[in-house]
PDB file of C-alpha atoms in Angstrom:
ATOM      1  CA  MET U  57      64.032  33.968  25.681  1.00 88.00           C
ATOM      2  CA  ALA U  58      64.932  36.676  28.031  1.00 93.00           C
ATOM      3  CA  GLY U  59      67.581  39.153  29.107  1.00 95.00           C
ATOM      4  CA  VAL U  60      69.086  41.264  31.557  1.00 96.00           C
ATOM      5  CA  ALA U  61      71.282  44.223  30.893  1.00 96.00           C
ATOM      6  CA  ASP U  62      73.683  45.398  33.456  1.00 97.00           C
ATOM      7  CA  VAL U  63      74.125  49.013  32.876  1.00 95.00           C
ATOM      8  CA  ARG U  64      77.131  49.303  35.212  1.00 95.00           C
ATOM      9  CA  ARG U  65      79.183  46.568  33.896  1.00 96.00           C
ATOM     10  CA  ARG U  66      77.969  46.758  30.382  1.00 96.00           C
ATOM     11  CA  VAL U  67      76.866  43.017  30.446  1.00 97.00           C
ATOM     12  CA  LEU U  68      73.836  41.549  28.565  1.00 96.00           C
ATOM     13  CA  MET U  69      72.820  38.334  29.627  1.00 97.00           C
ATOM     14  CA  ILE U  70      70.335  36.317  27.472  1.00 96.00           C
ATOM     15  CA  SER U  71      69.034  32.712  28.078  1.00 95.00           C
ATOM     16  CA  GLY U  72      66.449  30.413  26.244  1.00 91.00           C
ATOM     17  CA  ALA U  73      66.071  27.578  23.970  1.00 89.00           C
ATOM     18  CA  ILE U  74      65.904  26.693  20.417  1.00 82.00           C
ATOM     19  CA  ASP U  75      63.418  24.226  19.095  1.00 86.00           C
ATOM     20  CA  THR U  76      63.801  24.256  15.301  1.00 84.00           C
ATOM     21  CA  THR U  77      66.403  22.896  13.050  1.00 79.00           C
ATOM     22  CA  ASP U  78      65.087  24.169   9.786  1.00 86.00           C
ATOM     23  CA  HIS U  79      65.174  28.003  10.553  1.00 91.00           C
ATOM     24  CA  ASP U  80      67.606  30.494  11.650  1.00 93.00           C
ATOM     25  CA  VAL U  81      66.799  32.716  14.750  1.00 93.00           C
ATOM     26  CA  SER U  82      66.884  36.256  14.617  1.00 94.00           C
ATOM     27  CA  VAL U  83      67.273  37.923  17.925  1.00 93.00           C
ATOM     28  CA  SER U  84      66.536  41.744  18.528  1.00 94.00           C
ATOM     29  CA  VAL U  85      66.956  43.293  22.138  1.00 95.00           C
ATOM     30  CA  ASN U  86      66.259  46.566  23.421  1.00 92.00           C
ATOM     31  CA  LEU U  87      69.220  47.945  25.153  1.00 94.00           C
ATOM     32  CA  PRO U  88      69.414  50.739  27.616  1.00 94.00           C
ATOM     33  CA  GLU U  89      71.901  52.621  25.367  1.00 94.00           C
ATOM     34  CA  PRO U  90      74.225  51.912  22.417  1.00 96.00           C
ATOM     35  CA  GLY U  91      78.007  51.004  22.512  1.00 96.00           C
ATOM     36  CA  ARG U  92      80.020  48.102  23.696  1.00 97.00           C
ATOM     37  CA  TRP U  93      78.127  45.345  25.479  1.00 97.00           C
ATOM     38  CA  GLN U  94      79.585  41.936  26.638  1.00 97.00           C
ATOM     39  CA  VAL U  95      76.931  39.281  25.771  1.00 97.00           C
ATOM     40  CA  ILE U  96      76.916  36.257  27.760  1.00 97.00           C
ATOM     41  CA  LYS U  97      74.088  33.899  25.870  1.00 96.00           C
ATOM     42  CA  SER U  98      72.986  30.645  26.936  1.00 95.00           C
ATOM     43  CA  GLU U  99      70.538  28.519  25.073  1.00 94.00           C
ATOM     44  CA  THR U 100      69.259  24.990  25.249  1.00 96.00           C
ATOM     45  CA  ASN U 101      69.187  22.562  22.223  1.00 95.00           C
ATOM     46  CA  LEU U 102      65.526  21.205  22.241  1.00 95.00           C
ATOM     47  CA  THR U 103      65.751  19.679  18.865  1.00 94.00           C
ATOM     48  CA  ASP U 104      66.640  16.038  17.951  1.00 93.00           C
ATOM     49  CA  LYS U 105      70.024  17.027  16.272  1.00 93.00           C
ATOM     50  CA  THR U 106      73.590  17.542  17.465  1.00 94.00           C
ATOM     51  CA  TRP U 107      75.016  21.074  16.597  1.00 94.00           C
ATOM     52  CA  VAL U 108      78.685  20.934  15.617  1.00 94.00           C
ATOM     53  CA  ALA U 109      79.013  24.840  14.784  1.00 95.00           C
ATOM     54  CA  MET U 110      77.208  27.944  15.687  1.00 95.00           C
ATOM     55  CA  GLN U 111      77.266  31.298  13.671  1.00 96.00           C
ATOM     56  CA  VAL U 112      76.250  34.540  14.822  1.00 96.00           C
ATOM     57  CA  VAL U 113      75.853  37.563  12.332  1.00 96.00           C
ATOM     58  CA  THR U 114      75.321  41.003  13.401  1.00 96.00           C
ATOM     59  CA  ASP U 115      72.995  43.718  11.609  1.00 95.00           C
ATOM     60  CA  GLU U 116      74.578  46.257   9.468  1.00 94.00           C
ATOM     61  CA  ASP U 117      74.967  48.738  12.589  1.00 95.00           C
ATOM     62  CA  SER U 118      76.760  46.376  14.835  1.00 97.00           C
ATOM     63  CA  THR U 119      80.015  44.427  15.120  1.00 97.00           C
ATOM     64  CA  PHE U 120      81.912  41.932  17.134  1.00 97.00           C
ATOM     65  CA  VAL U 121      84.755  43.111  19.108  1.00 97.00           C
ATOM     66  CA  ASN U 122      88.056  41.358  18.340  1.00 94.00           C
ATOM     67  CA  ASP U 123      90.875  42.638  20.571  1.00 92.00           C
ATOM     68  CA  ALA U 124      93.405  41.008  23.000  1.00 89.00           C
ATOM     69  CA  ASP U 125      91.189  42.466  25.961  1.00 91.00           C
ATOM     70  CA  THR U 126      87.820  40.853  24.872  1.00 94.00           C
ATOM     71  CA  LEU U 127      86.592  37.105  25.663  1.00 93.00           C
ATOM     72  CA  VAL U 128      85.361  35.287  22.574  1.00 96.00           C
ATOM     73  CA  LEU U 129      84.716  31.803  23.959  1.00 95.00           C
ATOM     74  CA  SER U 130      82.189  29.111  24.290  1.00 96.00           C
ATOM     75  CA  ARG U 131      82.094  26.289  26.876  1.00 94.00           C
ATOM     76  CA  GLN U 132      81.123  23.734  24.225  1.00 96.00           C
ATOM     77  CA  PHE U 133      83.317  24.814  21.250  1.00 97.00           C
ATOM     78  CA  SER U 134      87.085  25.079  21.653  1.00 97.00           C
ATOM     79  CA  LYS U 135      87.544  27.095  18.551  1.00 96.00           C
ATOM     80  CA  SER U 136      85.863  30.519  16.843  1.00 96.00           C
ATOM     81  CA  PHE U 137      86.291  32.210  13.602  1.00 96.00           C
ATOM     82  CA  MET U 138      85.685  35.904  13.160  1.00 96.00           C
ATOM     83  CA  THR U 139      85.505  37.551   9.816  1.00 96.00           C
ATOM     84  CA  PRO U 140      87.625  40.622   8.926  1.00 96.00           C
ATOM     85  CA  ASP U 141      84.759  42.977   8.802  1.00 96.00           C
ATOM     86  CA  GLN U 142      83.919  41.626  12.352  1.00 97.00           C
ATOM     87  CA  ARG U 143      80.268  40.860  11.500  1.00 97.00           C
ATOM     88  CA  ARG U 144      80.228  37.077  11.424  1.00 97.00           C
ATOM     89  CA  LEU U 145      81.325  34.896  14.219  1.00 97.00           C
ATOM     90  CA  THR U 146      81.320  31.052  14.027  1.00 97.00           C
ATOM     91  CA  PHE U 147      81.839  28.476  17.052  1.00 97.00           C
ATOM     92  CA  TYR U 148      83.177  25.134  16.152  1.00 95.00           C
ATOM     93  CA  ASP U 149      85.173  22.264  17.322  1.00 95.00           C
ATOM     94  CA  GLY U 150      82.722  20.621  19.790  1.00 96.00           C
ATOM     95  CA  GLU U 151      79.142  19.676  20.213  1.00 95.00           C
ATOM     96  CA  VAL U 152      75.935  20.513  21.761  1.00 96.00           C
ATOM     97  CA  ARG U 153      73.743  17.230  21.667  1.00 96.00           C
ATOM     98  CA  PRO U 154      69.927  17.237  22.169  1.00 96.00           C
ATOM     99  CA  GLY U 155      68.816  18.393  25.753  1.00 96.00           C
ATOM    100  CA  GLU U 156      72.200  20.350  26.474  1.00 96.00           C
ATOM    101  CA  ALA U 157      72.757  23.653  26.853  1.00 95.00           C
ATOM    102  CA  VAL U 158      75.318  25.843  25.035  1.00 96.00           C
ATOM    103  CA  LEU U 159      77.226  29.118  26.653  1.00 96.00           C
ATOM    104  CA  LYS U 160      78.964  31.751  24.185  1.00 96.00           C
ATOM    105  CA  VAL U 161      80.489  34.796  25.346  1.00 97.00           C
ATOM    106  CA  TYR U 162      81.550  37.747  23.119  1.00 97.00           C
ATOM    107  CA  SER U 163      81.489  41.544  22.977  1.00 97.00           C
ATOM    108  CA  LEU U 164      79.147  43.311  20.743  1.00 96.00           C
ATOM    109  CA  ASP U 165      79.694  47.050  19.675  1.00 96.00           C
ATOM    110  CA  ALA U 166      76.155  47.999  18.934  1.00 96.00           C
ATOM    111  CA  GLY U 167      75.626  51.441  16.987  1.00 94.00           C
ATOM    112  CA  GLY U 168      72.027  51.859  18.110  1.00 94.00           C
ATOM    113  CA  ARG U 169      69.742  50.689  20.856  1.00 94.00           C
ATOM    114  CA  LYS U 170      68.025  47.873  19.094  1.00 95.00           C
ATOM    115  CA  PRO U 171      70.768  45.475  17.669  1.00 95.00           C
ATOM    116  CA  THR U 172      69.486  42.405  15.776  1.00 94.00           C
ATOM    117  CA  TYR U 173      71.895  39.305  15.145  1.00 93.00           C
ATOM    118  CA  SER U 174      70.966  35.843  13.780  1.00 94.00           C
ATOM    119  CA  TYR U 175      71.990  32.287  14.858  1.00 93.00           C
ATOM    120  CA  SER U 176      72.724  29.456  12.592  1.00 93.00           C
ATOM    121  CA  ARG U 177      73.389  26.206  13.851  1.00 93.00           C
ATOM    122  CA  TYR U 178      75.048  23.343  11.872  1.00 92.00           C
ATOM    123  CA  SER U 179      74.107  19.546  12.281  1.00 91.00           C
ATOM    124  CA  PRO U 180      75.940  16.881  10.094  1.00 87.00           C
ATOM    125  CA  ILE U 181      73.641  14.873   7.589  1.00 81.00           C
ATOM    126  CA  ALA U 182      73.263  11.606   8.901  1.00 76.00           C
ATOM    127  CA  THR U 183      74.167  10.173   5.529  1.00 77.00           C
ATOM    128  CA  ASP U 184      77.301  11.903   5.025  1.00 80.00           C
ATOM    129  CA  THR U 185      80.686  10.226   5.950  1.00 83.00           C
ATOM    130  CA  ALA U 186      82.948  11.927   8.314  1.00 83.00           C
ATOM    131  CA  GLU U 187      85.108  13.204   5.734  1.00 88.00           C
ATOM    132  CA  GLN U 188      82.144  14.747   3.886  1.00 88.00           C
ATOM    133  CA  SER U 189      80.923  16.394   7.229  1.00 84.00           C
ATOM    134  CA  GLN U 190      84.376  17.984   7.965  1.00 87.00           C
ATOM    135  CA  GLN U 191      84.662  19.319   4.312  1.00 91.00           C
ATOM    136  CA  THR U 192      81.164  20.835   4.863  1.00 90.00           C
ATOM    137  CA  LEU U 193      82.085  22.339   8.242  1.00 91.00           C
ATOM    138  CA  GLU U 194      85.418  23.789   6.806  1.00 92.00           C
ATOM    139  CA  GLU U 195      83.399  25.390   3.864  1.00 93.00           C
ATOM    140  CA  LEU U 196      80.918  26.845   6.398  1.00 92.00           C
ATOM    141  CA  ILE U 197      83.434  28.516   8.539  1.00 93.00           C
ATOM    142  CA  SER U 198      85.216  30.073   5.849  1.00 92.00           C
ATOM    143  CA  ASN U 199      82.288  31.155   3.723  1.00 94.00           C
ATOM    144  CA  GLY U 200      79.396  31.225   6.404  1.00 94.00           C
ATOM    145  CA  MET U 201      76.385  29.201   6.603  1.00 93.00           C
ATOM    146  CA  LYS U 202      73.435  29.784   4.260  1.00 90.00           C
ATOM    147  CA  GLN U 203      70.443  31.630   5.480  1.00 87.00           C
ATOM    148  CA  ARG U 204      67.441  29.635   5.843  1.00 92.00           C
ATOM    149  CA  PRO U 205      63.827  30.752   6.685  1.00 94.00           C
ATOM    150  CA  VAL U 206      64.234  32.971   9.868  1.00 93.00           C
ATOM    151  CA  ILE U 207      62.390  32.842  13.192  1.00 93.00           C
ATOM    152  CA  GLU U 208      62.450  36.282  14.721  1.00 93.00           C
ATOM    153  CA  LEU U 209      62.532  37.203  18.314  1.00 92.00           C
ATOM    154  CA  ILE U 210      62.101  40.240  20.338  1.00 92.00           C
ATOM    155  CA  VAL U 211      63.602  39.396  23.517  1.00 93.00           C
ATOM    156  CA  PRO U 212      62.555  41.351  26.529  1.00 92.00           C
ATOM    157  CA  VAL U 213      65.493  42.938  28.639  1.00 95.00           C
ATOM    158  CA  THR U 214      65.428  43.741  32.131  1.00 95.00           C
ATOM    159  CA  VAL U 215      67.832  46.584  33.007  1.00 95.00           C
ATOM    160  CA  ILE U 216      69.795  46.515  36.202  1.00 94.00           C
ATOM    161  CA  GLY U 217      72.525  48.614  37.842  1.00 82.00           C
TER     162      GLY U 217
END
């Protein structure tokens, strides 16, 4: 993964690929300064499973921005859910098949220059019925995904602007 921070526009763009289904991915970035940043993140699904939900959880010093002027969207997922404490954001109602890329856009209020956030993905279990998968997804959206072993990444960020 690699990132670019446009200081003038306050935009952080990160791209890369995920090739694990058994781990969450913890991403740490070095920002030029703390504060509000629009995050545009693209990643390719290099696994053999279809992702039907993605969750992002911030560290204790950062929160997601939830106001009328802020984009929270994904090209692949038509819905999102943010917890009232603004620390967990889940994208759902869509899918990312193996080999496809997913695009997410949201804003982050970073309390420091080195925010860390973790990504989890949900893929239905092949032996579950459609009803079981839907029930599991609804529980994951309201209660959050259980943390799995974590792969930690420090994403290099090039500063422009």
